[in-house]
Coordinates of C-alpha atoms in Angstrom, one line a residue:
Chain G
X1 CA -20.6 26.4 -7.6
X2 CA -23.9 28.2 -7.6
X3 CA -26.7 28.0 -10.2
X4 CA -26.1 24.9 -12.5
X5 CA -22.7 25.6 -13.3
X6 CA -20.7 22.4 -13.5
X7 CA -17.5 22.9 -11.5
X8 CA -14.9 19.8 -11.8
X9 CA -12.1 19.2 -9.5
X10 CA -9.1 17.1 -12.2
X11 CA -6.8 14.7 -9.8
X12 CA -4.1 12.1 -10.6
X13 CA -6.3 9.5 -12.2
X14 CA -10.0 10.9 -10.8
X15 CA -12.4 13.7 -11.3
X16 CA -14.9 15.3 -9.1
X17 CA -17.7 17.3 -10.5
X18 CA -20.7 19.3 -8.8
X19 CA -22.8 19.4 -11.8
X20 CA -25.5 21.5 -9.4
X21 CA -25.5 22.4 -6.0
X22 CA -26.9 18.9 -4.5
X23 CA -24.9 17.0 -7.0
X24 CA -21.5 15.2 -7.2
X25 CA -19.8 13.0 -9.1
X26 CA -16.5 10.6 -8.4
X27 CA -15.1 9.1 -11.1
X28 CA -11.5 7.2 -11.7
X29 CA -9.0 6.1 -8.7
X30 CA -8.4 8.0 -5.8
X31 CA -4.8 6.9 -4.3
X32 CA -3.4 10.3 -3.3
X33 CA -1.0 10.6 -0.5
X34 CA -2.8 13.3 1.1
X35 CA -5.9 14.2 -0.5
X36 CA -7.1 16.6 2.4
X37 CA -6.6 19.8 0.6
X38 CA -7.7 19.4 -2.7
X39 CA -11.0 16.5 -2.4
X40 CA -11.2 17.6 1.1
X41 CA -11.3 21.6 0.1
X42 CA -13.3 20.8 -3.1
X43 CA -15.7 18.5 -0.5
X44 CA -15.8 21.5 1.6
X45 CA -17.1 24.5 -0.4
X46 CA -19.5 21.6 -1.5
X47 CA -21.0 21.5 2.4
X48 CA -20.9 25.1 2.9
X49 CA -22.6 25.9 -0.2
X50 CA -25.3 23.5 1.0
X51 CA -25.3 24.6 4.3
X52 CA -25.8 29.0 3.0
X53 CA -28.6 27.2 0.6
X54 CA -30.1 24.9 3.4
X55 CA -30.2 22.4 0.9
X56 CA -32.6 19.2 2.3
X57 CA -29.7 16.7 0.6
X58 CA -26.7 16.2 -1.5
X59 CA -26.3 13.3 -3.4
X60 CA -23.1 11.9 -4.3
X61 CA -22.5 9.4 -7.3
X62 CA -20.3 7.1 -6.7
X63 CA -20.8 4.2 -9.1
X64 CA -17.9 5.2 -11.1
X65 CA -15.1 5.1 -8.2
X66 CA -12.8 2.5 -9.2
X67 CA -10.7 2.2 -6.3
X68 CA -10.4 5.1 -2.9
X69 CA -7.3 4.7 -0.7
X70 CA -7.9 5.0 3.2
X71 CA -7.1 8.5 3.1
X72 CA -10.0 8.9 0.4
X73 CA -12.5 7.7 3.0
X74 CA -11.3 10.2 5.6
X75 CA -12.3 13.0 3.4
X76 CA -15.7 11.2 3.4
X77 CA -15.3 10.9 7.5
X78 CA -14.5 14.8 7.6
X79 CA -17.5 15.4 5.3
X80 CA -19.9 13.7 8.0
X81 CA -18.7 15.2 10.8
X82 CA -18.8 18.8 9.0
X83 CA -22.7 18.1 8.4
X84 CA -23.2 17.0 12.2
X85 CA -21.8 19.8 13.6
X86 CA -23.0 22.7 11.0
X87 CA -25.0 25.2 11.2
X88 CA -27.8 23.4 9.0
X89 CA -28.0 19.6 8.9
X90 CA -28.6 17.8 5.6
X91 CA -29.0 14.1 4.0
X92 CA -26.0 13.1 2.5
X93 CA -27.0 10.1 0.3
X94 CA -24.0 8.2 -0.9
X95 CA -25.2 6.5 -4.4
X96 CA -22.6 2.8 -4.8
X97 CA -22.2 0.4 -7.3
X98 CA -23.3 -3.0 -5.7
X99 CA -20.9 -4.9 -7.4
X100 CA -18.3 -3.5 -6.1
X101 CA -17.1 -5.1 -2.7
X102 CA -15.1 -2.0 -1.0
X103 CA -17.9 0.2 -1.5
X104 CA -20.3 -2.0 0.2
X105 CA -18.2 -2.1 2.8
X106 CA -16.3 1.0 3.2
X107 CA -19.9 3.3 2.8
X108 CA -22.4 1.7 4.3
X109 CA -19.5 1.2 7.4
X110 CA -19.6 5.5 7.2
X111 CA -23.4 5.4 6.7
X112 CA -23.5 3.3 10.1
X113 CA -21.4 6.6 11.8
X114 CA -24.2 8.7 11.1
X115 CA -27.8 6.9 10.2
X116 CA -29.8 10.2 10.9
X117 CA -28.4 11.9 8.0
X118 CA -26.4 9.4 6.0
X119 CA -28.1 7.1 3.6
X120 CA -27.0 4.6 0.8
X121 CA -28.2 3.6 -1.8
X122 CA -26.9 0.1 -3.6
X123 CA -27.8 -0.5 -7.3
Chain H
X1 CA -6.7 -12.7 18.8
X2 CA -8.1 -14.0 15.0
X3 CA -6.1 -16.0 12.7
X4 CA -6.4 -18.1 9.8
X5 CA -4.9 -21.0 10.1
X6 CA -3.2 -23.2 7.2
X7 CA -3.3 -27.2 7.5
X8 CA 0.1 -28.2 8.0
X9 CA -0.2 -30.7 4.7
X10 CA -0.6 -27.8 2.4
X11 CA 2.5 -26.4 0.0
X12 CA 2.7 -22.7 -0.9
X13 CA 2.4 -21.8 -4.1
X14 CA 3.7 -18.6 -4.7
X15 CA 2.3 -16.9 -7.5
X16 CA 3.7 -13.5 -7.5
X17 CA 7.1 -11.3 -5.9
X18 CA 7.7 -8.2 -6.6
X19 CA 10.8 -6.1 -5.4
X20 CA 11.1 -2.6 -5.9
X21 CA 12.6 0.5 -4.2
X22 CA 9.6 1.9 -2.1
X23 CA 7.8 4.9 -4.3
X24 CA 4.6 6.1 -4.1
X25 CA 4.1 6.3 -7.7
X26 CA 4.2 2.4 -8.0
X27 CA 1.4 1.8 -5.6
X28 CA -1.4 2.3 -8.3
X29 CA 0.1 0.1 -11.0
X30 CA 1.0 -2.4 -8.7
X31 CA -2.9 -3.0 -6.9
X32 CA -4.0 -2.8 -10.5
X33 CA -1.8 -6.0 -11.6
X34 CA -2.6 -8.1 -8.3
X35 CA -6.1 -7.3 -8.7
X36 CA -6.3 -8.8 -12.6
X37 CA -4.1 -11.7 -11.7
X38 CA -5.5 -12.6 -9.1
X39 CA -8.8 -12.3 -10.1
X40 CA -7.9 -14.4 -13.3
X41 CA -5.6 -16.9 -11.1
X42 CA -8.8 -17.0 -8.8
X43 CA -11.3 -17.0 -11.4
X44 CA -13.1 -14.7 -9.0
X45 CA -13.3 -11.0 -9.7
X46 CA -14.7 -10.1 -6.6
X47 CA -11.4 -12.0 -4.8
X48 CA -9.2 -9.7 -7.1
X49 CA -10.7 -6.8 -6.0
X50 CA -9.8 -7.9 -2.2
X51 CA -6.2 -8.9 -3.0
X52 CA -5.7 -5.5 -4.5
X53 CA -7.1 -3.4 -1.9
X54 CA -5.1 -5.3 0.5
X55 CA -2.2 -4.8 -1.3
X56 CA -2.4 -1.3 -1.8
X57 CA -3.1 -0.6 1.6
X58 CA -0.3 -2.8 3.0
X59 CA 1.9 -1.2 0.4
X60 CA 0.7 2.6 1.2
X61 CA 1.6 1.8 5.1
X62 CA 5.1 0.7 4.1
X63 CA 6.2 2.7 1.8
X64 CA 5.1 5.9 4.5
X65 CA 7.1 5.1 6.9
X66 CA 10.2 2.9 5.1
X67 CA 13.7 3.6 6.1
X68 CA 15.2 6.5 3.7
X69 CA 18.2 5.3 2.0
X70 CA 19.2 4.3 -1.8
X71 CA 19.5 0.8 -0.4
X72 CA 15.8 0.9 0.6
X73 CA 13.5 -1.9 -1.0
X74 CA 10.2 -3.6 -0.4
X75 CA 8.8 -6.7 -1.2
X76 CA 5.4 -8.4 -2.2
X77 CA 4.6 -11.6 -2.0
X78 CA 1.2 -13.3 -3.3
X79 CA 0.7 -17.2 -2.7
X80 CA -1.8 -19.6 -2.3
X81 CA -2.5 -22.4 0.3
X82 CA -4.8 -24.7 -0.5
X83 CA -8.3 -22.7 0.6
X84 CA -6.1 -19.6 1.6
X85 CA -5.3 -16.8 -0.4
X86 CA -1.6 -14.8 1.7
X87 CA -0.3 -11.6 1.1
X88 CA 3.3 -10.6 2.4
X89 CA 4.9 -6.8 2.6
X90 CA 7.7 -6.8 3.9
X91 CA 10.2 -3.5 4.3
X92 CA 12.5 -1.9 6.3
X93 CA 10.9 0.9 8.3
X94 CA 12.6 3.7 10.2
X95 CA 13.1 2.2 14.1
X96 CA 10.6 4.3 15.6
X97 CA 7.8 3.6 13.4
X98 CA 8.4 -0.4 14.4
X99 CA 7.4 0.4 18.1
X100 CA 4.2 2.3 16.6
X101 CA 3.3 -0.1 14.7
X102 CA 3.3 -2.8 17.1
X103 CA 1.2 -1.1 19.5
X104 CA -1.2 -0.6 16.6
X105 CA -1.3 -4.2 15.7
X106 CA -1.7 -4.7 19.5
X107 CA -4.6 -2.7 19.5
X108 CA -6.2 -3.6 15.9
X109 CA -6.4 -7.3 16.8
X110 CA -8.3 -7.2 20.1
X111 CA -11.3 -6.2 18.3
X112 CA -13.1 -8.2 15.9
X113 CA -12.9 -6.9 12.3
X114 CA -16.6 -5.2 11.8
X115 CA -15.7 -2.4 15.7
X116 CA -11.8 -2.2 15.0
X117 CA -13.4 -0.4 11.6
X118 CA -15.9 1.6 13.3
X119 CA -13.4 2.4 15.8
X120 CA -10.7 3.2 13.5
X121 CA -13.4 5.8 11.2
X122 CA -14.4 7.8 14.9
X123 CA -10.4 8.1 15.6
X124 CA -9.7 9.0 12.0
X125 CA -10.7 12.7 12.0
X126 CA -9.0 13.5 14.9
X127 CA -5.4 12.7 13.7
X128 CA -3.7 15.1 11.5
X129 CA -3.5 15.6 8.1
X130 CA -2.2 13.2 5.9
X131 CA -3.1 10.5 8.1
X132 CA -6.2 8.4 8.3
X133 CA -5.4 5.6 11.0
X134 CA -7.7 3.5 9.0
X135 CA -5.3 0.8 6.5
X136 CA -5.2 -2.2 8.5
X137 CA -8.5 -1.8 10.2
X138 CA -9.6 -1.8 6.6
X139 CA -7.6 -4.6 5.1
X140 CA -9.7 -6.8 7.8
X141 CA -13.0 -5.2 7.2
X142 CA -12.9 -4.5 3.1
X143 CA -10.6 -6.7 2.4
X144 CA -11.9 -9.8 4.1
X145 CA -8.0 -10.9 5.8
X146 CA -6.6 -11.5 8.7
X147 CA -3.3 -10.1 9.8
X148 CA -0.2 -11.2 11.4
X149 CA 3.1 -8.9 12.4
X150 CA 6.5 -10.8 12.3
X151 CA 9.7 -8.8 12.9
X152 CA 13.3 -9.9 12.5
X153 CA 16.1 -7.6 12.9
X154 CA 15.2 -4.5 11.0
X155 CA 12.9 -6.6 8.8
X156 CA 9.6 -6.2 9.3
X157 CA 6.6 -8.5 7.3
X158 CA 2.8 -7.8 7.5
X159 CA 0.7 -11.0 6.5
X160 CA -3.0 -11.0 5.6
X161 CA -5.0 -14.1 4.8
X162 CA -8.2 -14.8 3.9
X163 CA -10.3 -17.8 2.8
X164 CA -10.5 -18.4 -1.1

């Protein structure tokens, strides 16, 4: 994950890729039972990497995510409270697809958790 | 407590049923269906999105904590009532999760949909793995329903209505 290697995380109907540093992209369905240790641990290494860079931000692309099950979001939740209570505190702008109902909801709901650092953006 | 209420001159019209024994690996197929036929019953994409959310969440919850036997099965129902769009899960869950789950309905529904959400997302990280705490709190929130609890027996049914 350092330099502009693309790393990409393969699930049951998703992918996940951190195509540089301050850069990820969902795509597909996330429905997993428990997807704490693989999104979660991907989602991780993600923060601390930006955290040992002292990145300013991390975008995430989410325009492509089909569907996330609740225990999708609670990876996101995690993600949050790992930047509030880290070391170095960065923007985490969460990138949705307007037309898509859940996101609306769902996102800007997390976004509301954490305004100072959270931000979303609707197109 | 919210509800929404049906006019007692309206008929159901029940548009799908599904039985099958309670996997995991049916879930996905199953909220992709209800989403395309409701959205083409509905003529409203956005209301097919809703129903399938609602259905997969519903259908997650139940199939976590359903009895374990061969005998084991679980039902959806999706109908329509007049204005009202209902879904129905019913299962069989193992006893003790019956007494959780009505102290979580208990708890979900004296909060209006928008801070049972919030509320739900600040508890959700403290819980262990594996669980978020957040599926009904969402099928209010994202999925724009109200929910009911009815138990009979061993037989418990989750209802979630929403306005068409």
């Amino acid at each position: 994950m350092q330099g502009t290697q693309s790393v990409e995380l393969t699930g049951e109907g998703f992918t996940v890729q951190n195509q540089e540093p301050s850069r990820v992209v969902f795509r597909g369905t996330v429905s997993m039972r428990d997807p704490s240790r693989v999104v979660g641990g991907y989602l991780r290494r993600i923060h601390d990497t930006a955290v040992a860079s002292k990145l300013p931000e991390v975008t995430v692309e989410l325009r492509e995510l089909k569907f996330m099950n609740s225990s999708g979001l609670r990876v996101f939740l995690e993600w949050v409270e790992n930047i509030r209570t880290g070391a170095h505190r960065y923007r985490l702008r969460l990138r949705i697809n307007k037309s898509v109902s859940w996101q609306r909801s769902s996102f800007f709901a997390i976004a509301d958790l954490a305004p100072e650092f959270v931000t979303v953006e609707s197109t | 407590m919210a509800s929404v209420q049906v006019p007692s001159d309206v008929a159901a019209q029940q548009l799908v049923h599904l039985q099958f024994r309670p996997m995991w690996k049916y879930i996905q197929g199953i909220r992709q269906f209800c989403d395309s036929f409701a959205a083409t019953s509905f003529d409203d994409p956005e209301l097919g999105h809703r129903v399938g959310l609602v259905i997969h969440e519903l259908t997650e919850n139940a199939i976590k904590y359903n009895r374990k036997d061969d005998q084991a099965s679980l039902g959806i129902t999706l109908r329509r009532l007049g204005n009202i769009v209902e879904v129905e899960v019913a299962n069989t869950p193992e006893p003790e999760a019956v007494e959780g789950l009505r102290a979580k309905f208990s708890g979900l529904q004296s909060l209006p949909a928008r801070e049972a959400y919030m509320a739900a997302m600040r508890r959700a990280t403290t819980l262990p793995q594996g669980k978020s705490g957040l599926g009904l709190a969402r099928v209010r929130h994202d999925g724009g329903m109200e929910l009911a609890l009815n138990i009979e027996q061993d037989v418990v049914r989750i209802t979630a209505r929403g306005t068409i």
